[in-house]
Short mmCIF file of C-alpha atoms in Angstrom, two decimals:
data_model
loop_
_atom_site.label_atom_id
_atom_site.label_comp_id
_atom_site.label_asym_id
_atom_site.label_seq_id
_atom_site.Cartn_x
_atom_site.Cartn_y
_atom_site.Cartn_z
CA MET A 1 -9.45 -25.94 -5.70
CA SER A 2 -9.00 -24.13 -9.03
CA ARG A 3 -11.26 -21.16 -9.74
CA ILE A 4 -12.73 -20.84 -13.24
CA LEU A 5 -14.68 -17.93 -14.76
CA ILE A 6 -17.16 -18.79 -17.53
CA VAL A 7 -18.10 -15.93 -19.89
CA GLU A 8 -21.02 -16.98 -22.10
CA ASP A 9 -24.14 -15.02 -23.09
CA GLU A 10 -26.36 -18.08 -23.61
CA ALA A 11 -27.64 -19.05 -20.16
CA ILE A 12 -28.32 -22.68 -21.06
CA ILE A 13 -24.75 -23.31 -22.26
CA ARG A 14 -23.32 -21.34 -19.35
CA THR A 15 -25.29 -23.32 -16.76
CA ALA A 16 -24.47 -26.68 -18.34
CA LEU A 17 -20.77 -25.85 -18.44
CA ARG A 18 -20.80 -24.66 -14.83
CA ARG A 19 -22.46 -27.88 -13.63
CA LEU A 20 -20.00 -30.00 -15.59
CA LEU A 21 -16.99 -28.25 -14.09
CA GLU A 22 -18.41 -28.20 -10.55
CA ARG A 23 -19.01 -31.96 -10.70
CA HIS A 24 -15.28 -32.36 -11.31
CA GLY A 25 -14.21 -30.27 -8.32
CA TYR A 26 -13.78 -26.79 -9.80
CA GLU A 27 -15.09 -23.56 -8.24
CA VAL A 28 -16.99 -21.71 -10.96
CA SER A 29 -18.30 -18.16 -11.45
CA GLU A 30 -20.36 -16.89 -14.39
CA ALA A 31 -20.64 -13.77 -16.53
CA GLY A 32 -22.72 -12.96 -19.60
CA CYS A 33 -20.41 -10.43 -21.27
CA VAL A 34 -16.96 -8.87 -21.03
CA ASP A 35 -18.12 -6.03 -18.74
CA GLU A 36 -19.64 -8.49 -16.28
CA ALA A 37 -16.46 -10.55 -16.38
CA LEU A 38 -14.28 -7.52 -15.63
CA ALA A 39 -16.51 -6.67 -12.68
CA LEU A 40 -15.61 -10.08 -11.22
CA GLU A 41 -11.87 -9.28 -11.51
CA PRO A 42 -10.73 -12.09 -13.85
CA ARG A 43 -7.14 -11.92 -12.59
CA GLY A 44 -8.36 -13.51 -9.38
CA PHE A 45 -9.22 -16.75 -11.21
CA ASP A 46 -7.01 -19.59 -12.39
CA LEU A 47 -8.66 -19.87 -15.81
CA VAL A 48 -11.16 -17.90 -17.93
CA ILE A 49 -13.34 -19.81 -20.42
CA SER A 50 -14.99 -17.33 -22.78
CA ASP A 51 -17.17 -17.50 -25.83
CA LEU A 52 -15.66 -15.71 -28.81
CA ARG A 53 -18.82 -13.82 -29.79
CA LEU A 54 -20.41 -11.92 -26.94
CA PRO A 55 -22.75 -8.92 -26.68
CA GLY A 56 -20.56 -5.82 -26.92
CA GLU A 57 -16.85 -6.61 -26.88
CA PRO A 58 -15.60 -10.00 -28.14
CA GLY A 59 -14.23 -12.60 -25.76
CA THR A 60 -10.69 -11.95 -27.03
CA ASP A 61 -10.75 -8.60 -25.21
CA LEU A 62 -10.36 -10.59 -21.99
CA ILE A 63 -6.98 -11.99 -23.06
CA GLU A 64 -5.15 -8.79 -22.16
CA GLN A 65 -7.50 -7.79 -19.32
CA ALA A 66 -7.09 -11.13 -17.52
CA ALA A 67 -3.34 -11.58 -18.09
CA PRO A 68 -1.44 -13.49 -16.78
CA VAL A 69 -4.51 -15.70 -16.21
CA PRO A 70 -4.97 -17.94 -19.30
CA VAL A 71 -8.08 -17.49 -21.47
CA LEU A 72 -9.65 -20.50 -23.20
CA ILE A 73 -11.82 -19.46 -26.15
CA MET A 74 -15.05 -21.27 -27.14
CA THR A 75 -16.16 -20.99 -30.75
CA SER A 76 -18.46 -22.72 -33.22
CA TYR A 77 -17.14 -24.98 -36.00
CA ALA A 78 -18.13 -22.30 -38.49
CA SER A 79 -15.70 -19.85 -36.87
CA MET A 80 -12.47 -21.83 -36.90
CA ARG A 81 -10.63 -18.99 -38.64
CA SER A 82 -11.62 -16.70 -35.76
CA ALA A 83 -10.39 -19.31 -33.31
CA VAL A 84 -6.98 -19.32 -34.96
CA GLU A 85 -6.94 -15.53 -34.80
CA SER A 86 -7.71 -15.71 -31.08
CA LEU A 87 -4.66 -17.93 -30.58
CA LYS A 88 -2.53 -15.31 -32.32
CA GLN A 89 -3.90 -12.72 -29.89
CA GLY A 90 -2.73 -14.78 -26.93
CA ALA A 91 -5.52 -17.24 -26.08
CA VAL A 92 -4.10 -20.36 -24.45
CA ASP A 93 -6.29 -22.68 -26.57
CA TYR A 94 -9.77 -23.00 -28.06
CA VAL A 95 -12.62 -25.54 -27.94
CA ALA A 96 -15.30 -25.93 -30.60
CA LYS A 97 -19.03 -25.87 -29.79
CA PRO A 98 -20.88 -28.10 -29.33
CA PHE A 99 -17.97 -29.41 -27.26
CA ASP A 100 -17.30 -32.95 -26.13
CA HIS A 101 -17.36 -33.09 -22.32
CA ASP A 102 -14.31 -35.33 -21.96
CA GLU A 103 -12.33 -33.26 -24.43
CA LEU A 104 -13.23 -30.04 -22.64
CA LEU A 105 -12.31 -31.45 -19.21
CA GLU A 106 -9.01 -32.73 -20.58
CA THR A 107 -8.20 -29.31 -22.07
CA VAL A 108 -9.09 -27.51 -18.82
CA ALA A 109 -6.95 -29.89 -16.75
CA ARG A 110 -4.01 -29.50 -19.14
CA VAL A 111 -4.14 -25.71 -19.13
CA LEU A 112 -4.39 -25.54 -15.33
CA HIS A 113 -1.49 -27.97 -14.96
CA GLN A 114 0.67 -25.89 -17.30
CA GLN A 115 -0.29 -22.75 -15.42
CA SER A 116 0.65 -24.23 -12.04
CA ALA A 117 3.95 -25.49 -13.46
CA HIS A 118 4.84 -21.97 -14.64
CA ARG A 119 3.91 -20.38 -11.30
CA ALA A 120 6.97 -20.05 -9.10
CA PRO A 121 6.34 -21.07 -5.47
CA PRO A 122 7.22 -18.48 -2.82
CA PRO A 123 10.58 -19.38 -1.28
CA ASP A 124 10.91 -20.34 2.39
CA VAL A 125 13.22 -18.04 4.35
CA THR A 126 14.79 -18.29 7.80
CA ASP A 127 14.72 -14.78 9.27
CA ALA A 128 17.28 -13.16 11.60
CA GLY A 129 15.48 -14.62 14.63
CA GLY A 130 15.83 -18.17 13.30
CA SER A 131 12.13 -18.70 12.55
CA ARG A 132 11.08 -20.20 9.22
CA GLN A 133 8.61 -18.28 7.10
CA GLN A 134 7.40 -18.17 3.53
CA MET A 135 7.50 -15.06 1.39
CA ILE A 136 3.95 -13.79 0.83
CA GLY A 137 2.46 -12.73 -2.47
CA GLU A 138 0.86 -14.18 -5.57
CA CYS A 139 0.67 -11.16 -7.89
CA PRO A 140 2.50 -11.30 -11.26
CA ALA A 141 5.25 -8.94 -10.07
CA MET A 142 6.07 -11.19 -7.11
CA GLN A 143 5.92 -14.27 -9.32
CA ALA A 144 8.67 -12.63 -11.39
CA VAL A 145 10.68 -12.02 -8.20
CA TYR A 146 10.36 -15.67 -7.11
CA THR A 147 11.48 -16.84 -10.55
CA ARG A 148 14.48 -14.50 -10.51
CA ILE A 149 15.46 -15.71 -7.01
CA ARG A 150 15.24 -19.35 -8.08
CA LYS A 151 17.40 -18.79 -11.17
CA THR A 152 19.87 -16.38 -9.59
CA ALA A 153 20.61 -18.07 -6.26
CA PRO A 154 22.71 -21.01 -7.58
CA ALA A 155 24.62 -18.85 -10.08
CA ASP A 156 26.88 -17.25 -7.42
CA VAL A 157 26.86 -13.83 -9.12
CA THR A 158 26.56 -10.36 -7.64
CA VAL A 159 22.94 -9.25 -7.21
CA LEU A 160 21.44 -5.76 -6.99
CA ILE A 161 18.02 -5.57 -5.33
CA GLN A 162 16.09 -2.38 -6.00
CA GLY A 163 12.90 -1.32 -4.25
CA GLU A 164 11.40 1.24 -1.94
CA SER A 165 12.08 1.17 1.78
CA GLY A 166 10.05 -1.51 3.52
CA THR A 167 9.46 -3.78 0.52
CA GLY A 168 11.47 -6.70 1.94
CA LYS A 169 14.88 -6.39 0.30
CA GLU A 170 16.65 -8.18 3.16
CA LEU A 171 14.13 -11.03 2.93
CA VAL A 172 15.02 -11.47 -0.75
CA ALA A 173 18.74 -11.44 0.10
CA ARG A 174 18.19 -14.17 2.70
CA ALA A 175 16.20 -16.23 0.19
CA ILE A 176 19.04 -15.98 -2.36
CA HIS A 177 21.66 -16.98 0.21
CA GLN A 178 19.61 -19.91 1.53
CA GLN A 179 19.04 -21.29 -1.97
CA SER A 180 22.69 -20.86 -2.97
CA GLN A 181 25.68 -23.16 -2.64
CA ARG A 182 26.86 -20.98 0.26
CA ILE A 183 23.93 -21.86 2.53
CA HIS A 184 26.19 -23.41 5.20
CA ALA A 185 28.49 -20.35 5.27
CA PRO A 186 27.62 -17.09 7.07
CA LEU A 187 25.31 -14.37 5.77
CA ILE A 188 26.49 -10.98 7.04
CA CYS A 189 23.91 -8.15 6.78
CA VAL A 190 25.05 -4.53 6.92
CA ASN A 191 22.92 -1.39 6.73
CA CYS A 192 25.26 1.18 5.22
CA ALA A 193 22.99 4.06 6.23
CA ALA A 194 23.17 3.08 9.92
CA ILE A 195 26.98 3.31 10.26
CA PRO A 196 28.67 6.73 10.66
CA GLU A 197 30.76 7.70 7.64
CA THR A 198 33.90 7.91 9.78
CA LEU A 199 33.55 4.30 10.92
CA ILE A 200 32.16 2.51 7.89
CA GLU A 201 35.52 1.60 6.32
CA SER A 202 36.73 0.20 9.63
CA GLU A 203 33.50 -1.78 10.05
CA LEU A 204 33.63 -3.24 6.56
CA PHE A 205 37.35 -3.86 6.09
CA GLY A 206 38.72 -4.01 9.63
CA HIS A 207 41.75 -2.26 11.14
CA GLU A 208 45.04 -2.98 12.85
CA LYS A 209 45.91 -1.96 16.37
CA GLY A 210 46.94 1.71 16.50
CA ALA A 211 45.68 2.44 12.98
CA PHE A 212 43.82 5.49 14.35
CA THR A 213 42.91 7.05 17.67
CA GLY A 214 40.84 4.59 19.67
CA ALA A 215 42.01 1.50 17.75
CA SER A 216 43.27 -0.28 20.87
CA ALA A 217 43.12 -3.73 19.25
CA ALA A 218 43.04 -5.25 15.79
CA ARG A 219 39.58 -5.93 14.41
CA THR A 220 38.26 -8.18 11.65
CA GLY A 221 35.99 -6.38 9.19
CA LEU A 222 32.56 -7.60 8.11
CA VAL A 223 33.78 -8.39 4.57
CA GLU A 224 36.40 -10.73 6.00
CA ALA A 225 33.84 -12.21 8.42
CA ALA A 226 31.68 -13.15 5.40
CA ASP A 227 34.55 -15.10 3.77
CA GLY A 228 33.09 -18.15 2.08
CA GLY A 229 29.57 -16.83 2.49
CA THR A 230 27.41 -13.88 1.49
CA LEU A 231 27.68 -10.19 2.32
CA PHE A 232 24.44 -8.20 2.09
CA LEU A 233 24.95 -4.43 1.90
CA ASP A 234 21.61 -2.68 2.38
CA GLU A 235 21.27 0.96 1.25
CA ILE A 236 24.54 0.76 -0.66
CA GLY A 237 23.75 4.14 -2.21
CA GLU A 238 24.80 5.70 1.13
CA LEU A 239 28.31 4.22 0.96
CA PRO A 240 31.07 6.94 0.91
CA LEU A 241 33.25 7.16 -2.20
CA ASP A 242 36.41 5.94 -0.40
CA ALA A 243 34.58 2.84 0.80
CA GLN A 244 33.21 2.35 -2.71
CA ALA A 245 36.76 2.21 -4.10
CA ARG A 246 37.74 -0.42 -1.52
CA LEU A 247 34.62 -2.46 -2.26
CA LEU A 248 35.35 -2.35 -5.99
CA ARG A 249 38.73 -3.98 -5.35
CA VAL A 250 37.01 -6.73 -3.36
CA LEU A 251 34.75 -7.46 -6.33
CA GLN A 252 37.50 -7.24 -8.94
CA GLU A 253 40.41 -8.94 -7.18
CA GLY A 254 38.87 -10.68 -4.17
CA GLU A 255 41.30 -8.78 -1.92
CA ILE A 256 40.98 -6.60 1.16
CA ARG A 257 43.50 -4.67 3.25
CA ARG A 258 42.72 -3.65 6.79
CA ILE A 259 43.14 0.01 7.70
CA GLY A 260 46.70 0.53 8.90
CA SER A 261 47.96 -2.72 7.38
CA VAL A 262 50.27 -3.38 4.45
CA GLU A 263 49.16 -7.00 4.19
CA THR A 264 46.59 -8.03 1.59
CA ARG A 265 44.11 -10.76 2.43
CA HIS A 266 42.16 -12.84 -0.06
CA VAL A 267 38.43 -13.34 0.51
CA ASP A 268 35.75 -15.34 -1.30
CA VAL A 269 32.54 -13.37 -0.80
CA ARG A 270 29.31 -13.21 -2.75
CA LEU A 271 27.92 -9.67 -2.63
CA ILE A 272 24.22 -8.84 -2.60
CA ALA A 273 23.47 -5.11 -2.57
CA ALA A 274 20.19 -3.28 -2.12
CA THR A 275 19.06 0.30 -2.52
CA HIS A 276 15.97 2.45 -2.91
CA ARG A 277 17.95 5.03 -4.89
CA ASP A 278 18.76 5.24 -8.61
CA LEU A 279 22.46 4.35 -8.66
CA ARG A 280 22.86 5.22 -12.35
CA ALA A 281 21.52 8.73 -11.68
CA LEU A 282 23.84 9.04 -8.65
CA SER A 283 26.79 8.06 -10.83
CA LYS A 284 26.03 10.98 -13.17
CA THR A 285 26.26 13.42 -10.26
CA GLY A 286 29.47 11.85 -8.96
CA GLU A 287 27.87 10.42 -5.80
CA PHE A 288 28.32 6.79 -6.85
CA ARG A 289 31.10 5.18 -8.86
CA LEU A 290 29.88 4.09 -12.29
CA ASP A 291 32.39 1.21 -12.44
CA LEU A 292 31.08 -0.10 -9.11
CA TYR A 293 27.50 0.16 -10.38
CA TYR A 294 28.39 -2.04 -13.37
CA ARG A 295 30.07 -4.55 -11.05
CA LEU A 296 27.02 -4.67 -8.79
CA ASN A 297 24.40 -4.87 -11.50
CA VAL A 298 25.21 -8.33 -12.84
CA MET A 299 21.73 -9.52 -11.90
CA GLN A 300 18.96 -7.11 -10.85
CA ILE A 301 15.79 -7.90 -8.90
CA ASP A 302 13.10 -5.20 -8.72
CA LEU A 303 10.73 -5.40 -5.76
CA PRO A 304 7.29 -3.87 -6.38
CA PRO A 305 5.90 -1.39 -3.84
CA LEU A 306 2.91 -2.53 -1.80
CA ARG A 307 0.52 -0.15 -3.58
CA GLU A 308 1.15 -2.10 -6.81
CA ARG A 309 0.35 -5.41 -5.12
CA GLU A 310 -3.39 -4.91 -4.62
CA ASP A 311 -4.15 -8.64 -4.73
CA ASP A 312 -1.57 -9.32 -2.01
CA ILE A 313 -2.24 -6.52 0.50
CA LEU A 314 -5.01 -8.21 2.50
CA LEU A 315 -3.22 -11.55 2.35
CA ILE A 316 -0.09 -9.97 3.84
CA ALA A 317 -2.21 -8.11 6.41
CA GLU A 318 -3.80 -11.34 7.67
CA VAL A 319 -0.39 -12.99 8.17
CA LEU A 320 1.06 -9.94 9.95
CA LEU A 321 -2.07 -9.59 12.09
CA GLU A 322 -1.79 -13.19 13.24
CA LYS A 323 1.82 -12.61 14.30
CA ALA A 324 0.94 -9.40 16.15
CA CYS A 325 -1.92 -11.16 17.96
CA ARG A 326 0.46 -13.88 19.14
CA ARG A 327 3.01 -11.33 20.37
CA HIS A 328 0.43 -9.41 22.38
CA ARG A 329 -1.64 -12.46 23.39
CA ARG A 330 -4.83 -11.17 21.81
CA ASP A 331 -6.11 -14.20 19.96
CA GLY A 332 -9.31 -13.83 17.95
CA LEU A 333 -8.83 -10.22 16.82
CA ARG A 334 -10.03 -9.57 13.28
CA LEU A 335 -10.13 -6.62 10.89
CA SER A 336 -13.51 -4.97 10.42
CA ARG A 337 -14.81 -4.54 6.90
CA ALA A 338 -14.08 -0.81 7.07
CA ALA A 339 -10.52 -1.50 8.24
CA ARG A 340 -10.00 -3.98 5.41
CA ARG A 341 -11.18 -1.37 2.90
CA GLU A 342 -8.86 1.25 4.37
CA ILE A 343 -5.91 -1.15 4.21
CA ARG A 344 -6.75 -1.98 0.59
CA ASP A 345 -7.12 1.69 -0.48
CA TYR A 346 -4.23 3.24 1.48
CA PRO A 347 -1.13 4.00 -0.70
CA TRP A 348 1.39 2.59 1.85
CA PRO A 349 4.41 4.86 1.34
CA GLY A 350 6.22 2.79 3.99
CA ASN A 351 5.22 -0.48 2.31
CA VAL A 352 5.15 -3.73 4.31
CA ARG A 353 7.00 -2.19 7.26
CA GLU A 354 4.32 0.50 7.59
CA LEU A 355 1.56 -2.11 7.26
CA GLU A 356 3.13 -4.16 10.04
CA ASN A 357 3.33 -1.11 12.32
CA ALA A 358 -0.30 -0.17 11.61
CA LEU A 359 -1.51 -3.66 12.50
CA GLU A 360 0.60 -3.61 15.67
CA ARG A 361 -1.16 -0.39 16.69
CA GLY A 362 -4.50 -1.94 15.84
CA VAL A 363 -3.88 -4.97 18.05
CA ILE A 364 -2.82 -2.77 20.96
CA LEU A 365 -5.65 -0.21 20.67
CA ALA A 366 -8.61 -2.41 19.71
CA GLU A 367 -11.12 -2.59 22.55
CA GLY A 368 -13.40 -5.31 21.20
CA HIS A 369 -12.71 -8.28 18.98
CA LEU A 370 -12.63 -6.15 15.80
CA ILE A 371 -9.94 -3.71 14.66
CA HIS A 372 -11.48 -0.54 13.20
CA PRO A 373 -9.85 2.14 10.99
CA ASP A 374 -9.29 4.49 13.95
CA ASP A 375 -7.21 1.78 15.65
CA LEU A 376 -4.84 1.57 12.67
CA GLY A 377 -3.92 5.27 12.92
CA LEU A 378 -3.42 5.85 9.20
CA ASN A 379 -3.66 9.10 7.28
CA PRO A 380 -6.44 8.05 4.92
CA SER A 381 -6.07 8.33 1.16
CA PRO A 382 -8.50 10.59 -0.81
CA VAL A 383 -10.65 7.56 -1.64
CA THR A 384 -10.86 6.58 2.03
CA GLN A 385 -11.62 10.18 2.99
CA LEU A 386 -14.53 10.21 0.57
CA ARG A 387 -15.85 6.99 2.03
CA SER A 388 -15.59 8.30 5.58
CA VAL A 389 -17.83 11.23 4.64
CA ILE A 390 -20.83 9.00 4.08
CA GLU A 391 -20.07 5.76 5.92
CA PRO A 392 -21.36 5.42 9.49
CA ARG A 393 -18.92 5.33 12.37
CA PRO A 394 -18.00 1.83 13.54
CA MET A 395 -20.58 0.47 15.95
CA PRO A 396 -19.59 -0.53 19.49
CA ALA A 397 -17.87 -3.88 19.81
CA ASP A 398 -20.84 -5.60 21.45
CA GLN A 399 -23.14 -4.55 18.61
CA ALA A 400 -20.55 -5.45 15.99
CA ARG A 401 -20.41 -8.95 17.43
CA ASP A 402 -24.14 -9.36 16.86
CA GLU A 403 -24.12 -7.89 13.37
CA GLU A 404 -20.70 -8.89 12.03
CA GLY A 405 -22.27 -11.45 9.70
CA ASP A 406 -24.45 -8.90 7.93
CA ASP A 407 -23.36 -7.81 4.49
CA GLU A 408 -22.53 -4.15 4.02
CA GLU A 409 -23.44 -2.42 0.79
CA ASP A 410 -20.37 -0.93 -0.84
CA LEU A 411 -21.04 2.31 -2.60
CA SER A 412 -19.15 2.83 -5.84
CA LEU A 413 -16.40 5.39 -6.24
CA GLU A 414 -18.74 7.35 -8.50
CA ASP A 415 -21.12 7.72 -5.53
CA TYR A 416 -18.27 9.02 -3.39
CA PHE A 417 -17.22 11.43 -6.12
CA GLN A 418 -20.74 12.77 -6.57
CA HIS A 419 -21.32 13.18 -2.84
CA PHE A 420 -17.98 14.93 -2.27
CA VAL A 421 -18.39 17.37 -5.17
CA LEU A 422 -21.96 18.32 -4.25
CA GLU A 423 -21.02 18.87 -0.61
CA HIS A 424 -17.90 20.97 -1.20
CA GLN A 425 -18.32 22.80 -4.50
CA ASP A 426 -19.99 25.80 -2.84
CA HIS A 427 -16.85 26.72 -0.93
CA MET A 428 -14.06 25.16 -3.01
CA SER A 429 -12.69 26.03 -6.42
CA GLU A 430 -12.37 23.47 -9.21
CA THR A 431 -8.61 23.34 -8.61
CA GLU A 432 -9.11 22.67 -4.90
CA LEU A 433 -11.72 19.98 -5.61
CA ALA A 434 -9.40 18.24 -8.05
CA GLN A 435 -6.49 18.38 -5.59
CA LYS A 436 -8.58 16.90 -2.78
CA LEU A 437 -9.79 14.11 -5.05
CA GLY A 438 -6.29 13.44 -6.34
CA ILE A 439 -7.23 13.98 -9.99
CA SER A 440 -6.64 16.61 -12.67
CA ARG A 441 -9.08 19.42 -13.46
CA LYS A 442 -9.68 17.85 -16.86
CA CYS A 443 -10.61 14.54 -15.21
CA LEU A 444 -12.89 16.40 -12.80
CA TRP A 445 -14.69 18.09 -15.71
CA GLU A 446 -15.05 14.79 -17.59
CA ARG A 447 -16.58 13.08 -14.56
CA ARG A 448 -18.96 15.98 -14.04
CA GLN A 449 -20.17 15.54 -17.60
CA ARG A 450 -20.52 11.78 -17.31
CA LEU A 451 -22.40 11.90 -14.01
CA GLY A 452 -24.50 14.94 -14.89
CA ILE A 453 -23.15 17.15 -12.09
CA PRO A 454 -23.28 20.74 -13.42
CA ARG A 455 -20.58 23.12 -12.34
CA LYS A 456 -22.05 25.72 -10.02
CA LYS A 457 -22.01 29.08 -11.77
CA GLN A 458 -20.24 31.86 -9.93
CA ALA A 459 -22.05 35.14 -9.53
CA ARG A 460 -20.67 37.68 -11.98
CA ARG A 461 -19.06 40.72 -10.51
CA SER A 462 -20.78 43.97 -11.41
CA ASN A 463 -18.63 46.48 -13.22
CA ALA A 464 -17.95 49.61 -11.24
#
């Protein structure tokens, strides 16, 4: 069911439009101005229908705020020039008031259909254990990743995946391989950081018997084992320079030579590399070959960190929690509201891998049917620390079961800010307060002024 946000200051028009859309199967929310619309987080909807003239800011202000969600502008016949201007600013279309019901419904259906056609579906991936799963995420950054995977996979070019540790780089590599023409050939995954520097050339390129001490038999390297298929080199920034030179020859000539051999072998391998480091910066310091970087960076895919995927975090958490519950046979466990808030606010330096570990801890440690923040074992962010100052401790599991349906009132961040400053300003300096809150001193002063929290005057020292 598509979700539509109506932004209209005239209640009669707003109500009539809502009823019309609901009768045709849409889920509808309402707002009377731009500020109210922003409070409802317009990016969570499939379409925004906004009047052009609203109290305060015009409806066109939502075009940028709601992106990539399309905004359909409503305007009167007397304001057609303004409607054209709204199209230039990025509105998907406009409808004139008083609007014809059939025409409006047709426009809404067309816009939603175009939007769904442009949205790339998450690819299905078979993981290392052989189980089929779908990549998770609907935010704009992940939509860009899905589109890049779909276009890159059949092209059989070298791919460089960049992203922080734990963002799912291997999952992307598997998706590319499984959508490529090499799907029936092997995918060989290698973590360059996990192999000792003295062994990595032997592991990648193989060796002949007697090539070095301990080489009691000839061995096929991983590059040769991937012949006809795909080789995924994770953390390629850790590859030693000698191995980089050998790898460059594989990419340029399609040739390898085992250590201790004079024979050259031809291989047909598609290379996918991944790193959390800046390879261009490493090339300037001599730690990574610049010519290899250019060979690798034919097509680049940037994976966003989890902290930039706010709309996806809880969705990912629910999927990972379900898997953890199955592994530990603890069906029915759920995240408490406080735990969900902590997951949403935590910065996740370890990304999805850290989230998965936290949920695993929660499943193991939870004593009732709810997982609370203490069970997750996270170091809370400044926002979460502020909340913990004034939020009550989680109630016992038996009481939570009775009251889990009750709504909790969420205090705003301004409330947390005010409470924290008033409680700690007597024994903390402005610099210390700002550091604890994770903001600058200038921002602290501005918020004091806006909220009417005077800075406590320090007693002047008497001159001797």
